[in-house]
Coordinates of C-alpha atoms in Angstrom, one line a residue:
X85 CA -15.8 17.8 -49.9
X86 CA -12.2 18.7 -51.3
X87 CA -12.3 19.4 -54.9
X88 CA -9.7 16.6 -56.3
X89 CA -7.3 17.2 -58.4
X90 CA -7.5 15.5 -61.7
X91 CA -4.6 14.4 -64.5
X92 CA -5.1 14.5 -68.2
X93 CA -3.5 11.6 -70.0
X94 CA -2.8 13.5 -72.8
X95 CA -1.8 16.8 -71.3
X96 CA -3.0 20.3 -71.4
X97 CA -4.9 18.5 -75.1
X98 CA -7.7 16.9 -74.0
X99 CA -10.0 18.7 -76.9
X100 CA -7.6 18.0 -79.8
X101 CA -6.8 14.5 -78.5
X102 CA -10.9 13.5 -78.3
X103 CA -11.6 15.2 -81.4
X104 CA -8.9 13.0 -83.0
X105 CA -10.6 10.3 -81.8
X106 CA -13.6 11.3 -83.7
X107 CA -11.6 11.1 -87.2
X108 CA -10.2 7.9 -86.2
X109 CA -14.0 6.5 -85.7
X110 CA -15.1 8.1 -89.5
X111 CA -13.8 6.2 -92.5
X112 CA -16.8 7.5 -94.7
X113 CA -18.6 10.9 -93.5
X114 CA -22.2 10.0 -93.5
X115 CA -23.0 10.7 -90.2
X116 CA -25.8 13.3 -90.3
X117 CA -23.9 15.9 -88.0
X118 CA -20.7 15.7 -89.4
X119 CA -22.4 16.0 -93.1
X120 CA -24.3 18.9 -92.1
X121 CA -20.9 21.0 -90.5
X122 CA -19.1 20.0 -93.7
X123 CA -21.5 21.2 -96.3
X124 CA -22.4 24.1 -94.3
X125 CA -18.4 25.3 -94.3
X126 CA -18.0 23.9 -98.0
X127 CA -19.2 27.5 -99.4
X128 CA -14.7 28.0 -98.8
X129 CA -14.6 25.2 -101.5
X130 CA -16.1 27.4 -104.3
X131 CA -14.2 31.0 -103.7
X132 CA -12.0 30.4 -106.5
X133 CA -14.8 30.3 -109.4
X134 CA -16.3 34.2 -108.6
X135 CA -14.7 37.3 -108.7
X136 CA -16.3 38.1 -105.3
X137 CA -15.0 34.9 -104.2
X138 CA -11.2 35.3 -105.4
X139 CA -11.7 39.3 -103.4
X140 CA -12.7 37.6 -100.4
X141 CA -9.9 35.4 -100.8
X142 CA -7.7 38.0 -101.2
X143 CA -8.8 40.1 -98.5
X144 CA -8.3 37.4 -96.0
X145 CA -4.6 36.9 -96.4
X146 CA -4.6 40.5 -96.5
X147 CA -6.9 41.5 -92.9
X148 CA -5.4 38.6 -91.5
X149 CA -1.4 39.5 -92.0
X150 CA -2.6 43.1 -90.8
X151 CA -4.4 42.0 -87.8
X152 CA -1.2 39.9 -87.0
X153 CA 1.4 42.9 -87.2
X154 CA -0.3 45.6 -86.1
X155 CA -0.7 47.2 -89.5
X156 CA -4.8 46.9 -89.4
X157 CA -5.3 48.2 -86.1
X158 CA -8.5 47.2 -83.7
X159 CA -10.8 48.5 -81.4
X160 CA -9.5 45.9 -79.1
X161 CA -10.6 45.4 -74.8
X162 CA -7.2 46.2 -74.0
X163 CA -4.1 47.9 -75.2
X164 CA -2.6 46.6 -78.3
X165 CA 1.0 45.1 -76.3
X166 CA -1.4 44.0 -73.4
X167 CA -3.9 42.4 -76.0
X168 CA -0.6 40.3 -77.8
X169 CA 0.2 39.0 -74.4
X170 CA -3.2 37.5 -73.7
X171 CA -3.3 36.2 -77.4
X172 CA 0.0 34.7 -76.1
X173 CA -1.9 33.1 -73.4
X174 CA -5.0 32.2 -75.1
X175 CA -2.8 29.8 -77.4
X176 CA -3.2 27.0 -74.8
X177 CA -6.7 25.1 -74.3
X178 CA -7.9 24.8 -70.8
X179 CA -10.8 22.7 -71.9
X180 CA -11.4 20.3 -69.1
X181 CA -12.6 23.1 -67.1
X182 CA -12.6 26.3 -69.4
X183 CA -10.4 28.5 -67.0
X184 CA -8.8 30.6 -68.9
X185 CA -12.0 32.3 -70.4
X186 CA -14.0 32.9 -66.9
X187 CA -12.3 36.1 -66.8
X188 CA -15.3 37.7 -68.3
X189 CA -17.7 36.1 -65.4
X190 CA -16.4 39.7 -64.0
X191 CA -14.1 40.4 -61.7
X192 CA -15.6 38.9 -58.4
X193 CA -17.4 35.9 -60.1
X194 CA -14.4 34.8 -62.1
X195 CA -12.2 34.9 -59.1
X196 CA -14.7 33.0 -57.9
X197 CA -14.7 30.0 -60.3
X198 CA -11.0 29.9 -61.1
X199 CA -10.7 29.4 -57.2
X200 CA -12.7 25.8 -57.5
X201 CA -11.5 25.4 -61.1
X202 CA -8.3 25.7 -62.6
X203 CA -5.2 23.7 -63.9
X204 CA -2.3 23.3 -61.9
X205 CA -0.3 22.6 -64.7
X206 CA -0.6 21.3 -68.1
X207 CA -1.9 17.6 -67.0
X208 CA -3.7 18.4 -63.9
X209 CA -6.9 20.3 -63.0
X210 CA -9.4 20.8 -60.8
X211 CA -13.2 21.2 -61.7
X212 CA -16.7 23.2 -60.4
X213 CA -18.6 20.2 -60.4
X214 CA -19.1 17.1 -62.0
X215 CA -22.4 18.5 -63.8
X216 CA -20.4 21.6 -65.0
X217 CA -17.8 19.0 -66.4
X218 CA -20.3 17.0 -68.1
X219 CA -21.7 19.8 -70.0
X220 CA -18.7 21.1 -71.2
X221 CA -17.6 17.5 -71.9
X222 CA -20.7 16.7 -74.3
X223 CA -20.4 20.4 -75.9
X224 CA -16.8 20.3 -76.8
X225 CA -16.7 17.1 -77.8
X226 CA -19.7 17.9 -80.1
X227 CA -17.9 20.6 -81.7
X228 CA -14.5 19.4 -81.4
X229 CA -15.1 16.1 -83.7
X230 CA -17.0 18.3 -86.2
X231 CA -14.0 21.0 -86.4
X232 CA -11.7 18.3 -86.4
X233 CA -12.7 16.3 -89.3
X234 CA -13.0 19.3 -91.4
X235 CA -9.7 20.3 -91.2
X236 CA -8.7 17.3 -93.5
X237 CA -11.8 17.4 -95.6
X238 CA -11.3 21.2 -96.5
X239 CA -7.4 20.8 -97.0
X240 CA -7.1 17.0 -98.9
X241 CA -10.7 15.8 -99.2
X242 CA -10.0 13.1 -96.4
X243 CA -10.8 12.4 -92.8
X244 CA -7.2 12.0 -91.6
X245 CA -5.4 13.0 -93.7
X246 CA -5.1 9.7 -95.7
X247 CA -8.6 7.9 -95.9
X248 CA -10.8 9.4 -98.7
X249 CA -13.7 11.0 -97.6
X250 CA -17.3 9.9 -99.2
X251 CA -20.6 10.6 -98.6
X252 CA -23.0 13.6 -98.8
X253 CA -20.8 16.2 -98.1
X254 CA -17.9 15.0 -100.6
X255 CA -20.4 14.5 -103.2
X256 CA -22.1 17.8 -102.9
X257 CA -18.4 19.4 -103.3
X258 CA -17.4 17.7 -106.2
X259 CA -21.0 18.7 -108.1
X260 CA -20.2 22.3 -107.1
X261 CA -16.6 22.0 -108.8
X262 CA -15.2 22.7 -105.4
X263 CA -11.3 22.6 -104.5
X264 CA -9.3 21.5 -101.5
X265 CA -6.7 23.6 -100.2
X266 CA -8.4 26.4 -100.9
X267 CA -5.7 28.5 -99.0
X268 CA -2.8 26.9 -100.4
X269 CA -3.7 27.7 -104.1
X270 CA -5.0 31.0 -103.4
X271 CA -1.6 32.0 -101.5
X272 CA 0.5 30.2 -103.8
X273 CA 1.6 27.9 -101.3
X274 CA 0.0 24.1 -102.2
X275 CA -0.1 21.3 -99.9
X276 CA 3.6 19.2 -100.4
X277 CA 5.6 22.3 -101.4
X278 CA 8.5 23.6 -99.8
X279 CA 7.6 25.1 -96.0
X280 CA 3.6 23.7 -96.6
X281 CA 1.5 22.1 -94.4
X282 CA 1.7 18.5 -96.2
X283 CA -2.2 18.1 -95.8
X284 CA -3.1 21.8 -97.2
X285 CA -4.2 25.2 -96.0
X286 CA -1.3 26.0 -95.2
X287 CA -1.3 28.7 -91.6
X288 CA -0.8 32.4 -91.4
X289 CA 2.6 31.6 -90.4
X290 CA 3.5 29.9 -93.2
X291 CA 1.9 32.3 -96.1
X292 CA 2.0 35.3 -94.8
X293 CA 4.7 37.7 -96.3
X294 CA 5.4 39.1 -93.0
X295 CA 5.6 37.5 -89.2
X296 CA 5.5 39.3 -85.9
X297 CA 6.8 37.5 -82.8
X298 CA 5.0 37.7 -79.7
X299 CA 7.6 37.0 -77.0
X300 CA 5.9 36.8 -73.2
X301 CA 4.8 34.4 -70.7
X302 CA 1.9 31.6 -71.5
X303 CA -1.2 30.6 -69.4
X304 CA 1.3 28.0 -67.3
X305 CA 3.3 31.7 -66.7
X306 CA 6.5 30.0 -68.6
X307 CA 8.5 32.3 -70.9
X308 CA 7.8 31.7 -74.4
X309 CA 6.8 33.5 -77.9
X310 CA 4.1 32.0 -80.7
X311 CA 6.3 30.1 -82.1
X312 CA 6.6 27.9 -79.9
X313 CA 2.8 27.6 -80.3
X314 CA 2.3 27.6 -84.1
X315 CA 5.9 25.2 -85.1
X316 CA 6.1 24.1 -81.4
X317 CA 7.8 22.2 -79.6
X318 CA 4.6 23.0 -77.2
X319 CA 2.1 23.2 -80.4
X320 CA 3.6 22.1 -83.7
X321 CA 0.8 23.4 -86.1
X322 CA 3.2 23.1 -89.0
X323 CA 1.4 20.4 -90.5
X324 CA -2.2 20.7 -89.2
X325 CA -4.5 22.4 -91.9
X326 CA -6.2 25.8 -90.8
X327 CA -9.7 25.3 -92.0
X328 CA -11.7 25.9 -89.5
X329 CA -9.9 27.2 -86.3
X330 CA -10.3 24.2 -83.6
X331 CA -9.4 26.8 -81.0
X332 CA -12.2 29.0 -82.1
X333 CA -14.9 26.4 -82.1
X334 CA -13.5 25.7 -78.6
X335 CA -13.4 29.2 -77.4
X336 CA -16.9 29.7 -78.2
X337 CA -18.0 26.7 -77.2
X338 CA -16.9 27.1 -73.9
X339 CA -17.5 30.8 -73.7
X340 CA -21.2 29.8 -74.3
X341 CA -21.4 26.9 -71.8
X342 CA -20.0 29.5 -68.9
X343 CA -22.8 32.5 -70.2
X344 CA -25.8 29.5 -70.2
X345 CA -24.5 28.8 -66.5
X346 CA -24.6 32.7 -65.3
X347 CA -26.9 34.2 -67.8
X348 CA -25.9 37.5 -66.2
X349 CA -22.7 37.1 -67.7
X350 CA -24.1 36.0 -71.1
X351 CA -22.9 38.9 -73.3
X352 CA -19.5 39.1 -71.4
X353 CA -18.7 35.5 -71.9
X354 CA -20.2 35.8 -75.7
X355 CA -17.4 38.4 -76.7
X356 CA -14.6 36.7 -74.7
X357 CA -15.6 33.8 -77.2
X358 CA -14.8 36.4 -79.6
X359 CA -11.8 37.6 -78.3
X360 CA -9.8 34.0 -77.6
X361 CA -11.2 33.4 -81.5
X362 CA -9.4 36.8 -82.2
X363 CA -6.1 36.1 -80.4
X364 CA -5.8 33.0 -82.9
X365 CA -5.1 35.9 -85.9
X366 CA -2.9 37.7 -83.3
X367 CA -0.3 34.8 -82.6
X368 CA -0.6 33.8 -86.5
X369 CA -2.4 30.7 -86.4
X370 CA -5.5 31.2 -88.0
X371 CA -6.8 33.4 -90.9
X372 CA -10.1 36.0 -90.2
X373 CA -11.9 33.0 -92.5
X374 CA -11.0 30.1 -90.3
X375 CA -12.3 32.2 -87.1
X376 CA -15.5 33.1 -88.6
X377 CA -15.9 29.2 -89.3
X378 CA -15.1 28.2 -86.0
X379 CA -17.7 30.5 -84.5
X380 CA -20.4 30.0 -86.8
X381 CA -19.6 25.9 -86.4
X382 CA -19.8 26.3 -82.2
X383 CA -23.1 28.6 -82.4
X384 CA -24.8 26.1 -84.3
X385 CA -23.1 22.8 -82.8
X386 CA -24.5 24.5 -79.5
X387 CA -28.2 25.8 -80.6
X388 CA -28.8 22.0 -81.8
X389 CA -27.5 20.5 -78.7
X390 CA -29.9 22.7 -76.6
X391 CA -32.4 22.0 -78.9
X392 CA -32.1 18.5 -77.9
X393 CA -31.4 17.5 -81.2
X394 CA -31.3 13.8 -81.1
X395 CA -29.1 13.3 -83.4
X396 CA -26.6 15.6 -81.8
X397 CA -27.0 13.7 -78.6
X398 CA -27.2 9.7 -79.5
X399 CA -23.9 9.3 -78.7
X400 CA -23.5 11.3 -75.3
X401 CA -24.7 10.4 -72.0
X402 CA -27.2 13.1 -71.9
X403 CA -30.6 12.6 -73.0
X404 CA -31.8 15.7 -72.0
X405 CA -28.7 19.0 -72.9
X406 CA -30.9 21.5 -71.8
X407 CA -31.5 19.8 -68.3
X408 CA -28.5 19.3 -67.6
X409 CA -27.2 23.2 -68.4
X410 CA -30.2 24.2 -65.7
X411 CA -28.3 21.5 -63.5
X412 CA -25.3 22.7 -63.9
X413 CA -26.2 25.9 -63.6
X414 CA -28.0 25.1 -59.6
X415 CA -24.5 23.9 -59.1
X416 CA -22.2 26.5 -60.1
X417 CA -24.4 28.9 -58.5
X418 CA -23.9 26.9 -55.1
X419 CA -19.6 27.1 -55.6
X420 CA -19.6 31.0 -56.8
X421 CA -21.5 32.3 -53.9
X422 CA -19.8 30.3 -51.3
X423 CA -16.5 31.7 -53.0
X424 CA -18.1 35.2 -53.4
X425 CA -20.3 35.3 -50.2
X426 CA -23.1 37.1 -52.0
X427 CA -25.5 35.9 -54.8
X428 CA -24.2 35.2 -58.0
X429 CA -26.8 38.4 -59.6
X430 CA -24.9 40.5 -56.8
X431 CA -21.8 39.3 -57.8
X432 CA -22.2 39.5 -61.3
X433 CA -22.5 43.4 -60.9
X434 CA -18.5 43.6 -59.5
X435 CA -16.5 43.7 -62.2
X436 CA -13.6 46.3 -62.6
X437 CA -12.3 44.2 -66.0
X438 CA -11.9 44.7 -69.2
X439 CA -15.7 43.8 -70.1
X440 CA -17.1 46.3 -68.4
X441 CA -17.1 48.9 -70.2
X442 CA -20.2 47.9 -72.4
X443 CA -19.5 50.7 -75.5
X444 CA -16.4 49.2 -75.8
X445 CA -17.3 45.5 -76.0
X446 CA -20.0 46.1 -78.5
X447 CA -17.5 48.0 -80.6
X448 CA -15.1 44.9 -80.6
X449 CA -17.4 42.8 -81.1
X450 CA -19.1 43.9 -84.2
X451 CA -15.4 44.3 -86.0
X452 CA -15.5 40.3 -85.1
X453 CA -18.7 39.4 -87.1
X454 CA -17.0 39.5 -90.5
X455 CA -13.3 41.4 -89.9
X456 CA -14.7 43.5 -92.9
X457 CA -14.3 40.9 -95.6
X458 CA -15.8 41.6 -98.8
X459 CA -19.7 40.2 -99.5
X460 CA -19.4 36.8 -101.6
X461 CA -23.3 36.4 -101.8
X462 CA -24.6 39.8 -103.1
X463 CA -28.2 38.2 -103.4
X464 CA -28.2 37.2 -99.6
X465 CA -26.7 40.6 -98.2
X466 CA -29.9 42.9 -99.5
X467 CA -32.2 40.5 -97.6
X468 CA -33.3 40.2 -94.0
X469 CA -32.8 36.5 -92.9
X470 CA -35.7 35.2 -90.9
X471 CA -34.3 33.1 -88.3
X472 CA -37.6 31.9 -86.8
X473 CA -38.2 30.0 -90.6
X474 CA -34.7 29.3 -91.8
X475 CA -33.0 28.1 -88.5
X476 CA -36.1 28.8 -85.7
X477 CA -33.2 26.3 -83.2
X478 CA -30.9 29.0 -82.8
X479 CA -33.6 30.4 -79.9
X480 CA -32.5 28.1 -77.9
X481 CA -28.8 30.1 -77.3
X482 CA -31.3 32.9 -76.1
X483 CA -34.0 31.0 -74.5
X484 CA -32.0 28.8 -72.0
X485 CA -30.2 32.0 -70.8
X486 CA -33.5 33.9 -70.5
X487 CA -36.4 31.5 -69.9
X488 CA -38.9 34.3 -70.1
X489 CA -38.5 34.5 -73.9
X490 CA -40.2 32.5 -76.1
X491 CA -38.7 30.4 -78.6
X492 CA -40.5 32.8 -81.0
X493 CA -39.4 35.7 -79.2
X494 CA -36.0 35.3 -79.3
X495 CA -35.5 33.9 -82.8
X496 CA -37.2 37.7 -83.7
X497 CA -34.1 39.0 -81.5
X498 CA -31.9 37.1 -83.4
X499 CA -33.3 38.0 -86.9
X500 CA -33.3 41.7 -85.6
X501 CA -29.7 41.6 -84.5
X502 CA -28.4 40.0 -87.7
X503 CA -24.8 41.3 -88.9
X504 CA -23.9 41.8 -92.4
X505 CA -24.9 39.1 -94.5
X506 CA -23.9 38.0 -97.8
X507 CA -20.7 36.8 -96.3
X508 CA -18.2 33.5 -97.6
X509 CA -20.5 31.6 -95.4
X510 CA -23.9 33.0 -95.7
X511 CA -25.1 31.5 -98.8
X512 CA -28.8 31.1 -97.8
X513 CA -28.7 27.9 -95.5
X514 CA -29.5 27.2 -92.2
X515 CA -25.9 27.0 -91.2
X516 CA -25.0 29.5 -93.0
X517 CA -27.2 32.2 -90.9
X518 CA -25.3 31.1 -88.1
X519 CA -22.7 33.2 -89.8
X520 CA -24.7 36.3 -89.8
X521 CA -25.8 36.4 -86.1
X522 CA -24.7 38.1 -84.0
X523 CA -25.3 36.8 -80.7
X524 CA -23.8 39.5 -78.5
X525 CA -26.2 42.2 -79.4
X526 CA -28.7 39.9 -79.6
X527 CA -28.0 38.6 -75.8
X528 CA -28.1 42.6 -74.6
X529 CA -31.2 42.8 -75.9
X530 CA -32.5 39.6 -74.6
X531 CA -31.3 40.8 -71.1
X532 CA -32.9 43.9 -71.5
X533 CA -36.3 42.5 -72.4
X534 CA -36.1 40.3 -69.2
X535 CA -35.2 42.9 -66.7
X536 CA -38.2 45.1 -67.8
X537 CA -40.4 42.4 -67.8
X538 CA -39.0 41.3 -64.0
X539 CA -39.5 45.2 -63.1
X540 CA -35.9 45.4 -62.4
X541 CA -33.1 48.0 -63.5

């Protein structure tokens, strides 16, 4: 059967336009998911009151312009022009099908899928299969509407800019003496003034003291530079508040839906959820802060979801996440290997791309987990968090990959593999944690474990 084409209403942004929707359907944020993404970010609120808060803060603006013109150089997958040009690229959102990030599904296997899936040009696509699609669907919507709503929350206490927020969340906030636009007043550029996003958090672009121009070709191969993509016409971010990154959240959400379909390309498609989150600093849309929340939001949107967390799933059309990833997967596995002619483990294995060079990826990615920001929570960073008691759902990213583990099993990989902790974010909760993992290393490991316990090299 032909794979159809298909036409976005919106465009090229379906993401931003259904988590939109989301805010539009919240007047007071009480619903349990949303609560628990907006307290567990909140910790942004507070930086102001601590001197290891107001460093942090400082830090940021200060990693974040570096990253952005070359002056703080990284161990990046590719050379530093080559690197700009696919941040340059990675500014669109290719989220009915995730395209643009099956790159690191290796050289065969992502030929493979962009052949069934891609977009032929902003509004129309074509898919892998209707279960791949649903998946993605319920995950980035999941994310999307949680990312969403606390851009205005973080940047004027609201849920759309104009409608107070109440609730939990808000509550919690105001007990803590917590501040909106955190960003604006720390950069000394508050919501309303001259050149400020009118909601707050104002962007790189508009704080930073210096600006590097990207000039290139995007993912539709048109000429264009980041402007265009950060004060548009294509992307007009001039007055959409930075806190978290909405591209990051989608980047790793999508990043993770493609590894949980080929586990063998787990790790690969872990750190190219790194990268697109890292090519948001690159282009100047996003500070290192608003990527780490975007990640740390997706890893723990997704570990619920596969959890089956009902409450995470009442208003999907899944009953049963988890299923329908091992669906999906069977399905995807049918399209790669009639595209590839080989099985999709064979497959996996041919890969002349940027990701495989392992050395190299693990380097990059550990720069990722916390872009060298200063420790906020001293009394967290001297302690080993154990994920199996504090969040024992975050398995689940490693057990539907690798059903061999146990859900035990790989929560100990996960506490094993924890990054530095102590960071804006890692203030001893549940969420918070999600900050510290670092689910790259842990996925190696997890590989490893279940090619020695197959008997296989």
């Amino acid at each position: 059967m032909l794979n159809r084409p298909y036409r976005i209403a919106t465009g090229l942004f379906r993401f931003v336009a259904i988590a939109s929707l989301s805010i539009a359907c919240v007047s007071a944020i009480a619903q349990s998911p949303n609560d628990t993404a907006l307290r567990g970010l909140s910790p942004v609120t507070t930086l102001h009151k601590t001197a290891d808060g107001q460093a942090a803060l400082s830090a940021n603006l200060t990693v974040t312009g570096g990253i952005q013109t070359g002056a703080i150089p990284q161990p990046t997958l590719l050379p530093t022009e080559e690197q700009r040009q696919l941040a340059l690229r990675d500014a669109a959102i290719t989220s009915a099908n995730a395209a643009q990030l099956a790159d690191a599904l290796g050289t065969a296997l992502g030929s493979a899928y962009v052949a069934r899936a891609h977009y032929i040009d902003r509004s129309h696509f074509t898919v892998a299969s209707q279960s791949v699609t649903q998946v993605l669907s319920v995950a980035l919507t999941t994310s999307g509407a949680h990312s969403a709503v606390a851009k205005f929350f973080f940047a004027n206490g609201t849920t759309d800019g104009k409608t107070v927020a109440t609730g939990p969340a808000a509550d919690a906030m105001h007990a803590a003496n917590g501040v909106t636009d955190p960003f604006g007043r720390a950069y000394h550029l508050p919501a309303g003034s001259p050149n400020a996003d009118m909601y707050g958090n104002s962007r790189p672009f508009q704080t930073e003291p210096e600006f590097r121009r990207i000039v290139g070709r995007d993912y539709f191969n048109l000429v264009t530079d980041n402007t265009v993509y950060t004060r548009g016409p294509v992307m007009d971010l001039t007055n959409s508040p930075s806190y978290p990154s909405g591209h990051t959240t989608y980047g790793y959400t999508a990043s993770l839906v493609l590894g949980l379909l080929v586990p063998e390309r787990y790790s690969q498609m872990i750190a190219r959820g790194a990268e697109y989150g890292n090519s948001r600093i690159i282009v100047g849309a996003h500070y290192a802060m608003d990527v780490l929340g975007g990640r740390t939001l997706a890893l723990h949107d997704m570990a619920h979801l596969l959890a089956n967390d009902p409450a995470y799933l009442k208003n999907s059309k899944i009953p049963d996440f988890r299923a329908s990833v091992v669906q999906a997967r069977t399905d995807l596995a049918h399209v790669l290997e009639s595209a590839c002619g080989k099985t999709v483990a064979e497959c996996a294995t041919e890969d002349t791309s940027r990701y495989s060079d392992a050395s190299a990826v693990s380097a990059f990615y550990a720069v990722t987990q916390t872009y060298g920001l200063p420790v906020v929570h001293p009394e967290i960073a001297a302690k080993v968090e154990d994920v199996g008691k504090v969040a024992p759902e975050a398995g689940y990213l490693l057990t539907v990959a690798y059903p061999s583990l146990t859900l035990a099993e790989a929560d100990q990989i996960l506490t094993e593999t924890e990054g530095p902790g102590g960071g804006f974010l890692d203030d001893g909760s549940a969420f918070g944690l999600y900050s510290r993992i670092n689910l790259y290393e842990a996925a190696v490991r997890a590989a490893a474990l279940t090619k020695s316990r197959a008997g296989t090299k």
